[in-house]
Amino acid sequence: QVQLVESGGGLVQAGGSLRLSCAASGRTFSRYAMGWFRQAPGKEREFVAVISWDGGSTSYADSVKGRFTISRDNAKNTVYLQMNSLKPEDTAVYYCAGGRSYYSGSDYSHYPYWGQGTQVTVSS
């Protein structure tokens, strides 16, 4: 079965950086889009970023555009989220998600596979 395992979360001061990783197994990683979502306490899960199967297309939520970068290494079956200039409002559990096709959008229903999440906490 498909497994997604996130790592790299933690506590960081505002203005700092973190890089999240998501290791995938169980299907041909390079054929599918990958996404990152997040969920803060008391809020709904929200889209953060998506990358197409070959890394050629990316899309970001307006709230992270210019600060976060999604990338992938198909040889390592891993997708990354580089987060710079972090703000307290970025505090959330971050989830890696596997898409249904070559490119998936911002709707979480397009992602049948999910990791367990990794906590990111940004202090002010």
mmCIF file of N, CA, C and O in Angstrom, residues 51-105:
data_model
loop_
_atom_site.group_PDB
_atom_site.id
_atom_site.type_symbol
_atom_site.label_atom_id
_atom_site.label_comp_id
_atom_site.label_asym_id
_atom_site.label_seq_id
_atom_site.Cartn_x
_atom_site.Cartn_y
_atom_site.Cartn_z
ATOM 1 N N ILE A 51 2.958 20.065 -6.623
ATOM 2 C CA ILE A 51 3.961 19.944 -7.669
ATOM 3 C C ILE A 51 3.545 18.809 -8.600
ATOM 4 O O ILE A 51 3.079 17.763 -8.137
ATOM 5 N N SER A 52 3.712 19.019 -9.891
ATOM 6 C CA SER A 52 3.330 18.009 -10.872
ATOM 7 C C SER A 52 4.294 16.831 -10.850
ATOM 8 O O SER A 52 5.350 16.869 -10.201
ATOM 9 N N TRP A 53 3.958 15.790 -11.603
ATOM 10 C CA TRP A 53 4.716 14.544 -11.591
ATOM 11 C C TRP A 53 6.194 14.735 -11.911
ATOM 12 O O TRP A 53 7.040 14.041 -11.344
ATOM 13 N N ASP A 54 6.490 15.674 -12.789
ATOM 14 C CA ASP A 54 7.878 15.864 -13.219
ATOM 15 C C ASP A 54 8.517 17.112 -12.622
ATOM 16 O O ASP A 54 9.650 17.466 -12.985
ATOM 17 N N GLY A 55 7.789 17.778 -11.744
ATOM 18 C CA GLY A 55 8.327 18.990 -11.153
ATOM 19 C C GLY A 55 8.205 20.220 -12.029
ATOM 20 O O GLY A 55 8.631 21.309 -11.632
ATOM 21 N N GLY A 56 7.607 20.067 -13.193
ATOM 22 C CA GLY A 56 7.532 21.173 -14.131
ATOM 23 C C GLY A 56 6.485 22.223 -13.801
ATOM 24 O O GLY A 56 6.567 23.345 -14.290
ATOM 25 N N SER A 57 5.512 21.857 -13.011
ATOM 26 C CA SER A 57 4.459 22.802 -12.631
ATOM 27 C C SER A 57 4.286 22.810 -11.127
ATOM 28 O O SER A 57 4.285 21.751 -10.492
ATOM 29 N N THR A 58 4.152 23.994 -10.575
ATOM 30 C CA THR A 58 3.904 24.155 -9.147
ATOM 31 C C THR A 58 2.828 25.204 -8.943
ATOM 32 O O THR A 58 2.594 26.056 -9.812
ATOM 33 N N SER A 59 2.195 25.143 -7.790
ATOM 34 C CA SER A 59 1.199 26.140 -7.427
ATOM 35 C C SER A 59 1.211 26.295 -5.922
ATOM 36 O O SER A 59 1.482 25.322 -5.194
ATOM 37 N N TYR A 60 0.936 27.528 -5.461
ATOM 38 C CA TYR A 60 1.013 27.827 -4.040
ATOM 39 C C TYR A 60 -0.224 28.579 -3.573
ATOM 40 O O TYR A 60 -0.837 29.340 -4.329
ATOM 41 N N ALA A 61 -0.531 28.407 -2.299
ATOM 42 C CA ALA A 61 -1.528 29.254 -1.676
ATOM 43 C C ALA A 61 -0.973 30.671 -1.603
ATOM 44 O O ALA A 61 0.235 30.879 -1.441
ATOM 45 N N ASP A 62 -1.857 31.651 -1.711
ATOM 46 C CA ASP A 62 -1.406 33.044 -1.671
ATOM 47 C C ASP A 62 -0.662 33.358 -0.375
ATOM 48 O O ASP A 62 0.268 34.165 -0.369
ATOM 49 N N SER A 63 -1.065 32.712 0.703
ATOM 50 C CA SER A 63 -0.488 33.012 2.015
ATOM 51 C C SER A 63 0.980 32.585 2.139
ATOM 52 O O SER A 63 1.683 33.060 3.031
ATOM 53 N N VAL A 64 1.442 31.702 1.254
ATOM 54 C CA VAL A 64 2.826 31.224 1.348
ATOM 55 C C VAL A 64 3.651 31.573 0.115
ATOM 56 O O VAL A 64 4.864 31.335 0.100
ATOM 57 N N LYS A 65 3.024 32.126 -0.888
ATOM 58 C CA LYS A 65 3.718 32.434 -2.141
ATOM 59 C C LYS A 65 4.891 33.372 -1.873
ATOM 60 O O LYS A 65 4.758 34.369 -1.164
ATOM 61 N N GLY A 66 6.038 33.023 -2.442
ATOM 62 C CA GLY A 66 7.237 33.830 -2.258
ATOM 63 C C GLY A 66 8.049 33.461 -1.023
ATOM 64 O O GLY A 66 9.195 33.902 -0.874
ATOM 65 N N ARG A 67 7.472 32.652 -0.140
ATOM 66 C CA ARG A 67 8.176 32.221 1.084
ATOM 67 C C ARG A 67 8.451 30.716 1.091
ATOM 68 O O ARG A 67 9.472 30.274 1.618
ATOM 69 N N PHE A 68 7.540 29.940 0.527
ATOM 70 C CA PHE A 68 7.663 28.482 0.509
ATOM 71 C C PHE A 68 7.993 28.008 -0.895
ATOM 72 O O PHE A 68 7.549 28.595 -1.884
ATOM 73 N N THR A 69 8.743 26.921 -0.966
ATOM 74 C CA THR A 69 9.077 26.298 -2.253
ATOM 75 C C THR A 69 8.889 24.804 -2.155
ATOM 76 O O THR A 69 9.472 24.160 -1.277
ATOM 77 N N ILE A 70 8.105 24.251 -3.071
ATOM 78 C CA ILE A 70 7.916 22.807 -3.152
ATOM 79 C C ILE A 70 8.827 22.256 -4.238
ATOM 80 O O ILE A 70 9.011 22.890 -5.290
ATOM 81 N N SER A 71 9.412 21.103 -3.973
ATOM 82 C CA SER A 71 10.277 20.452 -4.957
ATOM 83 C C SER A 71 10.193 18.948 -4.756
ATOM 84 O O SER A 71 9.635 18.478 -3.759
ATOM 85 N N ARG A 72 10.741 18.198 -5.705
ATOM 86 C CA ARG A 72 10.713 16.745 -5.581
ATOM 87 C C ARG A 72 11.964 16.153 -6.201
ATOM 88 O O ARG A 72 12.564 16.725 -7.121
ATOM 89 N N ASP A 73 12.316 14.980 -5.695
ATOM 90 C CA ASP A 73 13.420 14.205 -6.230
ATOM 91 C C ASP A 73 12.862 12.821 -6.540
ATOM 92 O O ASP A 73 12.690 12.000 -5.627
ATOM 93 N N ASN A 74 12.554 12.579 -7.795
ATOM 94 C CA ASN A 74 11.916 11.312 -8.159
ATOM 95 C C ASN A 74 12.846 10.117 -7.987
ATOM 96 O O ASN A 74 12.386 8.994 -7.792
ATOM 97 N N ALA A 75 14.143 10.358 -8.021
ATOM 98 C CA ALA A 75 15.086 9.263 -7.798
ATOM 99 C C ALA A 75 15.060 8.799 -6.347
ATOM 100 O O ALA A 75 15.381 7.638 -6.049
ATOM 101 N N LYS A 76 14.673 9.700 -5.451
ATOM 102 C CA LYS A 76 14.614 9.377 -4.027
ATOM 103 C C LYS A 76 13.188 9.198 -3.523
ATOM 104 O O LYS A 76 12.972 8.995 -2.326
ATOM 105 N N ASN A 77 12.208 9.297 -4.423
ATOM 106 C CA ASN A 77 10.791 9.176 -4.030
ATOM 107 C C ASN A 77 10.443 10.117 -2.881
ATOM 108 O O ASN A 77 9.740 9.745 -1.935
ATOM 109 N N THR A 78 10.909 11.339 -2.988
ATOM 110 C CA THR A 78 10.753 12.297 -1.898
ATOM 111 C C THR A 78 10.299 13.645 -2.436
ATOM 112 O O THR A 78 10.784 14.100 -3.487
ATOM 113 N N VAL A 79 9.393 14.261 -1.701
ATOM 114 C CA VAL A 79 8.966 15.625 -1.988
ATOM 115 C C VAL A 79 9.337 16.498 -0.789
ATOM 116 O O VAL A 79 9.341 16.030 0.357
ATOM 117 N N TYR A 80 9.664 17.747 -1.078
ATOM 118 C CA TYR A 80 10.144 18.674 -0.043
ATOM 119 C C TYR A 80 9.284 19.931 0.000
ATOM 120 O O TYR A 80 8.659 20.317 -0.997
ATOM 121 N N LEU A 81 9.305 20.575 1.150
ATOM 122 C CA LEU A 81 8.703 21.895 1.279
ATOM 123 C C LEU A 81 9.695 22.759 2.053
ATOM 124 O O LEU A 81 9.884 22.573 3.254
ATOM 125 N N GLN A 82 10.348 23.665 1.340
ATOM 126 C CA GLN A 82 11.258 24.616 1.971
ATOM 127 C C GLN A 82 10.442 25.814 2.425
ATOM 128 O O GLN A 82 9.793 26.464 1.602
ATOM 129 N N MET A 83 10.506 26.104 3.711
ATOM 130 C CA MET A 83 9.704 27.180 4.288
ATOM 131 C C MET A 83 10.642 28.240 4.852
ATOM 132 O O MET A 83 11.403 27.960 5.782
ATOM 133 N N ASN A 84 10.593 29.414 4.281
ATOM 134 C CA ASN A 84 11.420 30.534 4.724
ATOM 135 C C ASN A 84 10.542 31.655 5.264
ATOM 136 O O ASN A 84 9.340 31.691 5.016
ATOM 137 N N SER A 85 11.154 32.563 5.983
ATOM 138 C CA SER A 85 10.444 33.724 6.540
ATOM 139 C C SER A 85 9.167 33.290 7.258
ATOM 140 O O SER A 85 8.086 33.851 7.044
ATOM 141 N N LEU A 86 9.300 32.298 8.098
ATOM 142 C CA LEU A 86 8.135 31.738 8.771
ATOM 143 C C LEU A 86 7.489 32.750 9.709
ATOM 144 O O LEU A 86 8.165 33.588 10.326
ATOM 145 N N LYS A 87 6.167 32.646 9.793
ATOM 146 C CA LYS A 87 5.367 33.528 10.622
ATOM 147 C C LYS A 87 4.596 32.688 11.649
ATOM 148 O O LYS A 87 4.328 31.507 11.393
ATOM 149 N N PRO A 88 4.198 33.288 12.756
ATOM 150 C CA PRO A 88 3.406 32.525 13.732
ATOM 151 C C PRO A 88 2.145 31.911 13.125
ATOM 152 O O PRO A 88 1.738 30.814 13.536
ATOM 153 N N GLU A 89 1.560 32.576 12.153
ATOM 154 C CA GLU A 89 0.342 32.036 11.523
ATOM 155 C C GLU A 89 0.614 30.829 10.635
ATOM 156 O O GLU A 89 -0.320 30.203 10.143
ATOM 157 N N ASP A 90 1.873 30.476 10.446
ATOM 158 C CA ASP A 90 2.210 29.251 9.723
ATOM 159 C C ASP A 90 2.169 28.021 10.644
ATOM 160 O O ASP A 90 2.303 26.884 10.177
ATOM 161 N N THR A 91 1.976 28.258 11.932
ATOM 162 C CA THR A 91 1.906 27.152 12.887
ATOM 163 C C THR A 91 0.741 26.228 12.550
ATOM 164 O O THR A 91 -0.399 26.672 12.420
ATOM 165 N N ALA A 92 1.044 24.945 12.384
ATOM 166 C CA ALA A 92 0.036 23.959 11.989
ATOM 167 C C ALA A 92 0.680 22.584 11.919
ATOM 168 O O ALA A 92 1.909 22.461 11.984
ATOM 169 N N VAL A 93 -0.165 21.584 11.758
ATOM 170 C CA VAL A 93 0.317 20.261 11.367
ATOM 171 C C VAL A 93 0.350 20.246 9.843
ATOM 172 O O VAL A 93 -0.652 20.569 9.194
ATOM 173 N N TYR A 94 1.489 19.880 9.295
ATOM 174 C CA TYR A 94 1.668 19.850 7.844
ATOM 175 C C TYR A 94 1.583 18.411 7.347
ATOM 176 O O TYR A 94 2.238 17.514 7.892
ATOM 177 N N TYR A 95 0.777 18.235 6.304
ATOM 178 C CA TYR A 95 0.537 16.911 5.745
ATOM 179 C C TYR A 95 1.027 16.832 4.309
ATOM 180 O O TYR A 95 0.763 17.730 3.496
ATOM 181 N N CYS A 96 1.677 15.745 4.003
ATOM 182 C CA CYS A 96 2.043 15.405 2.634
ATOM 183 C C CYS A 96 0.891 14.609 2.022
ATOM 184 O O CYS A 96 0.259 13.788 2.717
ATOM 185 N N ALA A 97 0.605 14.852 0.747
ATOM 186 C CA ALA A 97 -0.515 14.167 0.100
ATOM 187 C C ALA A 97 -0.139 13.710 -1.299
ATOM 188 O O ALA A 97 0.528 14.454 -2.038
ATOM 189 N N GLY A 98 -0.580 12.510 -1.661
ATOM 190 C CA GLY A 98 -0.322 11.954 -2.984
ATOM 191 C C GLY A 98 -1.529 12.108 -3.882
ATOM 192 O O GLY A 98 -2.635 11.697 -3.501
ATOM 193 N N GLY A 99 -1.323 12.682 -5.069
ATOM 194 C CA GLY A 99 -2.431 12.956 -5.970
ATOM 195 C C GLY A 99 -2.866 11.763 -6.794
ATOM 196 O O GLY A 99 -2.240 10.711 -6.788
ATOM 197 N N ARG A 100 -3.977 11.933 -7.540
ATOM 198 C CA ARG A 100 -4.552 10.881 -8.368
ATOM 199 C C ARG A 100 -3.922 10.813 -9.747
ATOM 200 O O ARG A 100 -4.033 9.798 -10.434
ATOM 201 N N SER A 101 -3.292 11.892 -10.185
ATOM 202 C CA SER A 101 -2.821 11.937 -11.564
ATOM 203 C C SER A 101 -1.565 12.776 -11.668
ATOM 204 O O SER A 101 -0.954 13.122 -10.660
ATOM 205 N N TYR A 102 -1.194 13.110 -12.912
ATOM 206 C CA TYR A 102 0.048 13.844 -13.145
ATOM 207 C C TYR A 102 0.063 15.199 -12.454
ATOM 208 O O TYR A 102 1.119 15.669 -12.019
ATOM 209 N N TYR A 103 -1.100 15.814 -12.370
ATOM 210 C CA TYR A 103 -1.184 17.112 -11.686
ATOM 211 C C TYR A 103 -2.492 17.178 -10.922
ATOM 212 O O TYR A 103 -3.534 16.805 -11.442
ATOM 213 N N SER A 104 -2.435 17.619 -9.707
ATOM 214 C CA SER A 104 -3.625 17.775 -8.887
ATOM 215 C C SER A 104 -3.695 19.213 -8.397
ATOM 216 O O SER A 104 -2.678 19.859 -8.250
ATOM 217 N N GLY A 105 -4.866 19.678 -8.157
ATOM 218 C CA GLY A 105 -5.027 21.066 -7.758
ATOM 219 C C GLY A 105 -5.023 21.244 -6.269
ATOM 220 O O GLY A 105 -4.373 20.508 -5.527
#
